[in-house]
Coordinates of N, CA and C in Angstrom, one line a residue:
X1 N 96.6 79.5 125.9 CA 97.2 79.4 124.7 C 96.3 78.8 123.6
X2 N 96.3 79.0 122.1 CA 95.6 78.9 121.5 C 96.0 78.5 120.2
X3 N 95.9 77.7 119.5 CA 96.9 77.5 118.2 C 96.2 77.2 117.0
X4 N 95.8 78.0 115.5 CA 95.1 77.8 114.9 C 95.9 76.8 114.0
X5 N 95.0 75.7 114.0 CA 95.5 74.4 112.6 C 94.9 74.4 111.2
X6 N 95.5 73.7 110.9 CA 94.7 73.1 109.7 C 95.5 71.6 109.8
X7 N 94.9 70.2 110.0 CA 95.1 69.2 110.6 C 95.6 68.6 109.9
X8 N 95.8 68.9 108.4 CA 96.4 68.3 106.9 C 97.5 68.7 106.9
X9 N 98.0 70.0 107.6 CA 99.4 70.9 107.8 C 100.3 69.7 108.4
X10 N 101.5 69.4 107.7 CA 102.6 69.3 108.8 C 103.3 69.6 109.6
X11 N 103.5 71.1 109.4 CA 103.9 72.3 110.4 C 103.1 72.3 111.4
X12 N 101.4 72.4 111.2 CA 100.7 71.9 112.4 C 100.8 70.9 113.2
X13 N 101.1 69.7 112.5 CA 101.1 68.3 113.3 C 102.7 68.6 114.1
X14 N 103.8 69.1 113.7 CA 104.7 69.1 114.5 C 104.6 70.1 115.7
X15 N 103.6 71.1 115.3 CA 103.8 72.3 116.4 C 103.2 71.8 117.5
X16 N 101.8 70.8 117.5 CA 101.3 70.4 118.3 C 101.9 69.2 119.3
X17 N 102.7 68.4 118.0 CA 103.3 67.5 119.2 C 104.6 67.8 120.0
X18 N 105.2 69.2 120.0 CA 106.0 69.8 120.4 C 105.3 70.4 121.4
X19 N 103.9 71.0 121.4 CA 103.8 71.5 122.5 C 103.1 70.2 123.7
X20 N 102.6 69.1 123.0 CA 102.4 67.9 123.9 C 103.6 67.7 124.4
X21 N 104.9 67.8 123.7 CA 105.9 66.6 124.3 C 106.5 67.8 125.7
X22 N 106.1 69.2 125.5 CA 106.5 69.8 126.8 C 105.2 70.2 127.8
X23 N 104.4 69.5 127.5 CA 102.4 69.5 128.6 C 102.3 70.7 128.5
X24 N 102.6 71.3 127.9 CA 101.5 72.2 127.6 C 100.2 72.8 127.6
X25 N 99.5 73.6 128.0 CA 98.5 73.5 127.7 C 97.9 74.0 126.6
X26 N 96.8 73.6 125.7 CA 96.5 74.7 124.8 C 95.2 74.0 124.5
X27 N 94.5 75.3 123.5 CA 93.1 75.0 122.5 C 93.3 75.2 121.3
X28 N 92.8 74.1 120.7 CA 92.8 73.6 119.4 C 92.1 74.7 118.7
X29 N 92.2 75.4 117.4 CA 91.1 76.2 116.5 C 91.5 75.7 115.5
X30 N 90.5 74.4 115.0 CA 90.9 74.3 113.1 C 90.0 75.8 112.9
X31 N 90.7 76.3 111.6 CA 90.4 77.9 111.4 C 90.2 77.9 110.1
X32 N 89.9 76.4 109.0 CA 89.1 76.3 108.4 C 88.0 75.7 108.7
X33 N 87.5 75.3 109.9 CA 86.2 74.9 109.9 C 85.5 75.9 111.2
X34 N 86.3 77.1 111.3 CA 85.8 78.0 112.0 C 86.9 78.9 112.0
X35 N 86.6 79.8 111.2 CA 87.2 81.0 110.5 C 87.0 82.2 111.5
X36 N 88.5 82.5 111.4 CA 88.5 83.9 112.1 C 87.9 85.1 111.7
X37 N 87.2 86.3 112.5 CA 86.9 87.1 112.0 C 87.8 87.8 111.5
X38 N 86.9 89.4 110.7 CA 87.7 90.0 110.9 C 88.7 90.9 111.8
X39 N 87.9 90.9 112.9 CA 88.3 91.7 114.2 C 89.4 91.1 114.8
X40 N 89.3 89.7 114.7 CA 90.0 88.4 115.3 C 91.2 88.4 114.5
X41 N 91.2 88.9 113.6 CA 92.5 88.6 112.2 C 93.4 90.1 112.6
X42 N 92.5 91.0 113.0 CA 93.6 92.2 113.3 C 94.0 92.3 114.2
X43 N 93.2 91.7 115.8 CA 93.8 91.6 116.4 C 95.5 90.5 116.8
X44 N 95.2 89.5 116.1 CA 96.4 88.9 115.8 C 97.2 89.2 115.2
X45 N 96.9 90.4 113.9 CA 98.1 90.8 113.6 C 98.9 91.5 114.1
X46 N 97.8 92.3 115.2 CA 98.8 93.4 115.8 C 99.4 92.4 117.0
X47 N 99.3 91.5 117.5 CA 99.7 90.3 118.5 C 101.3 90.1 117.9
X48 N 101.2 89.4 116.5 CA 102.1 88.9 115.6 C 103.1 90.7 114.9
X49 N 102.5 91.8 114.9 CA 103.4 92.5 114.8 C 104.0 92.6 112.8
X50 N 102.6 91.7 112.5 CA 102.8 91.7 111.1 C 101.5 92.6 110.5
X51 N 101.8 92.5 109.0 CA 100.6 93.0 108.5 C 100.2 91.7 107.8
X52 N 98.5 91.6 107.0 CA 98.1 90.8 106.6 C 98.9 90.2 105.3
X53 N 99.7 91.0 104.8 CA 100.4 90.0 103.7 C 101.6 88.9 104.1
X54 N 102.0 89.0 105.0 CA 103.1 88.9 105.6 C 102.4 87.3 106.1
X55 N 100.8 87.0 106.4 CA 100.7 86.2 106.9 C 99.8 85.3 105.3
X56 N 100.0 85.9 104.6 CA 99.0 85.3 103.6 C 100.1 84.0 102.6
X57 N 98.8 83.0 102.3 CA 99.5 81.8 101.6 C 99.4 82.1 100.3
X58 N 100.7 83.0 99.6 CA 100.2 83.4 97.9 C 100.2 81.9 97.3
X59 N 100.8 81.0 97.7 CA 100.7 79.8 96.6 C 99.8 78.8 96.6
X60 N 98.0 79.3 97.4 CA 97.4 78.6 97.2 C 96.4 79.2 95.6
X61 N 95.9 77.8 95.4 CA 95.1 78.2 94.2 C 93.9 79.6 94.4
X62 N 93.2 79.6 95.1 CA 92.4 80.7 95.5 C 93.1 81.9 95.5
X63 N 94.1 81.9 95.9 CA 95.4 82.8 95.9 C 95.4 83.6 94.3
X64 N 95.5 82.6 93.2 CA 95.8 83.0 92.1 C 94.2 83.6 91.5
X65 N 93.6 82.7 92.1 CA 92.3 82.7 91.3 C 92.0 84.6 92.0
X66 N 92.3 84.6 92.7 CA 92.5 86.7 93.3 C 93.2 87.3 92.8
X67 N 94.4 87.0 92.1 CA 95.4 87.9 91.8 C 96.4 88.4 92.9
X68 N 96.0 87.9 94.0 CA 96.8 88.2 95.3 C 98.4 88.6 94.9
X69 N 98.9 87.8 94.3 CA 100.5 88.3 94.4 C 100.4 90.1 93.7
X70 N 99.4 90.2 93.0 CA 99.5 91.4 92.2 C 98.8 92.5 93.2
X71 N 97.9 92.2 94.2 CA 97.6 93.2 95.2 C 98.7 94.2 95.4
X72 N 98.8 95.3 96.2 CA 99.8 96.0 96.9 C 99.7 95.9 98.5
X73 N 100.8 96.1 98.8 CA 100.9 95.8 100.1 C 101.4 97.0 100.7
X74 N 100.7 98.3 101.1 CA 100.2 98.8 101.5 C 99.3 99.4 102.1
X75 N 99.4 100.1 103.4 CA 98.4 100.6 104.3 C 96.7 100.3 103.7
X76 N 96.8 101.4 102.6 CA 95.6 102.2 102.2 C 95.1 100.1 101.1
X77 N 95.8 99.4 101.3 CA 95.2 98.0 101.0 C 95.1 97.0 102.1
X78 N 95.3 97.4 103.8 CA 95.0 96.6 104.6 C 94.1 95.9 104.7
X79 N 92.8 96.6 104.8 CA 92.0 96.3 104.7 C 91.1 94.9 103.6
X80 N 91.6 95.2 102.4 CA 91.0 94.2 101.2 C 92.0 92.9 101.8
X81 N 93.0 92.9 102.4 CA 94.3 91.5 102.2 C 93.2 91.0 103.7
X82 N 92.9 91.7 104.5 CA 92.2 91.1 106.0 C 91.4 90.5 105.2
X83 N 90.5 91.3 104.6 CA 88.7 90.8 104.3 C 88.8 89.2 103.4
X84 N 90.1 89.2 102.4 CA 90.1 87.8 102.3 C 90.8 86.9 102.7
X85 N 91.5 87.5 103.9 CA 92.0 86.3 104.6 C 90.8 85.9 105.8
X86 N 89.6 86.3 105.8 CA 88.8 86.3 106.8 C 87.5 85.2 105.7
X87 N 87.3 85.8 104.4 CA 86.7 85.1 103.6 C 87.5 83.7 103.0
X88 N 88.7 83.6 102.8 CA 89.0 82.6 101.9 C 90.2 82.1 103.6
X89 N 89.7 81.8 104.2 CA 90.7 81.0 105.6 C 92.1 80.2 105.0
X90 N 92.0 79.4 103.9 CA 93.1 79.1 103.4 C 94.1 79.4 103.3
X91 N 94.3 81.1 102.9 CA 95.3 81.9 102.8 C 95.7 82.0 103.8
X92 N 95.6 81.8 105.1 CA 96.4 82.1 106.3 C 97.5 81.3 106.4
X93 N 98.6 81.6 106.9 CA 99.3 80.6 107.2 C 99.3 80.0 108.2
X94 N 99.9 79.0 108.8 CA 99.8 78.3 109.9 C 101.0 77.7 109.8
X95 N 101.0 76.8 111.6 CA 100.0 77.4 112.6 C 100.5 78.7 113.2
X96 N 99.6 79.1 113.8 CA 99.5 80.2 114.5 C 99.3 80.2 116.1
X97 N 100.0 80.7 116.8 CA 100.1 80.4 118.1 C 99.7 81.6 118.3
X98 N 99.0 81.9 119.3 CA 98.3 83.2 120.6 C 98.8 82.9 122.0
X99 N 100.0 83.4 122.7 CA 100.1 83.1 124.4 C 99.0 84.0 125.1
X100 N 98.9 83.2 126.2 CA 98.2 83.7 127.4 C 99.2 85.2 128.0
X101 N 99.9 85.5 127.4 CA 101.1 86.6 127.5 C 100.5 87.8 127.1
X102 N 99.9 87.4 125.7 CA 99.7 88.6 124.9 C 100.7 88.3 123.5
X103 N 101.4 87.2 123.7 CA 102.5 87.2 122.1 C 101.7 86.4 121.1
X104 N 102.7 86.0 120.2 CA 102.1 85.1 119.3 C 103.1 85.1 118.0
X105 N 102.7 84.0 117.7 CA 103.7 83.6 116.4 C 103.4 82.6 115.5
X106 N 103.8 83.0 113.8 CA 103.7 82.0 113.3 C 104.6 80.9 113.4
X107 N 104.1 79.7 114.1 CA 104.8 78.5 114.8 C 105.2 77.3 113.4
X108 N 106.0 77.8 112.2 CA 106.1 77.3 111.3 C 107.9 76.2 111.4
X109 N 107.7 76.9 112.8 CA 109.5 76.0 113.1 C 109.5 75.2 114.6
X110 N 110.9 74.5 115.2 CA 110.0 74.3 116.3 C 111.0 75.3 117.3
X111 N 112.0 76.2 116.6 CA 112.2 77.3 117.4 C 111.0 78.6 117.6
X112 N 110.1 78.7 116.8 CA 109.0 79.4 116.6 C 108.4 78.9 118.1
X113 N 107.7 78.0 117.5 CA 107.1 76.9 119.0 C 107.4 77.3 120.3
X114 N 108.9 77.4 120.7 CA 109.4 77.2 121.8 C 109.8 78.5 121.8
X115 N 109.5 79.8 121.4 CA 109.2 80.7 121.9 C 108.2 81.5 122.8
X116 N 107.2 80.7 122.5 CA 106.2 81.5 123.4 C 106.4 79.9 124.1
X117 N 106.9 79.3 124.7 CA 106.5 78.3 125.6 C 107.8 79.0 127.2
X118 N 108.5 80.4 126.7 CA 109.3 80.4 127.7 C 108.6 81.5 128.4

């Protein structure tokens, strides 16, 4: 299992000590100081069953400074929403969980969490 942070997140600090307080095992990816690719970002989406907007942070400033809310969110724009969530790592949300299953989820609750833990 694999859970991407950002260590300043609160949602991260709770997802992790949820998964401590049931021993879990897992690996840490801060994923702003080692950014997913692109290959890495699709394949998690298709994991997560989302598309890339669905996982994108419109209310950061970099966000605005793109125009992001004004993108379209369709197919034939998949592509441009990956390439800056791969360039600007901020935008992602977190955290993000990957099971050893094959699932994954954004672990932004701690029913999120304790879904892939069954």
């Amino acid at each position: 299992m694999e859970i991407w942070i950002n260590p300043a997140c609160s949602k991260c600090r709770s997802a992790l000590s949820l998964l401590d307080a049931e021993g879990t095992e897992y690996t840490v990816r801060r994923y702003l100081e080692e950014p997913p690719t692109v290959a890495e970002l699709e394949a998690v989406l298709a994991r997560l069953g989302l598309e890339p907007w669905d996982i994108a942070r419109t209310g950061e400033a970099i966000a605005g400074e793109l125009g992001l809310k004004t993108w379209a969110r369709e197919a034939a724009e998949r592509g441009r929403w990956i390439a800056a969530l791969a360039e600007h790592p901020i935008l992602i949300q977190r955290p993000i969980i990957t099971a050893d299953d094959g699932s994954a989820v954004v672990a932004r609750t701690p029913e999120a969490v304790r879904s892939v833990l069954d």
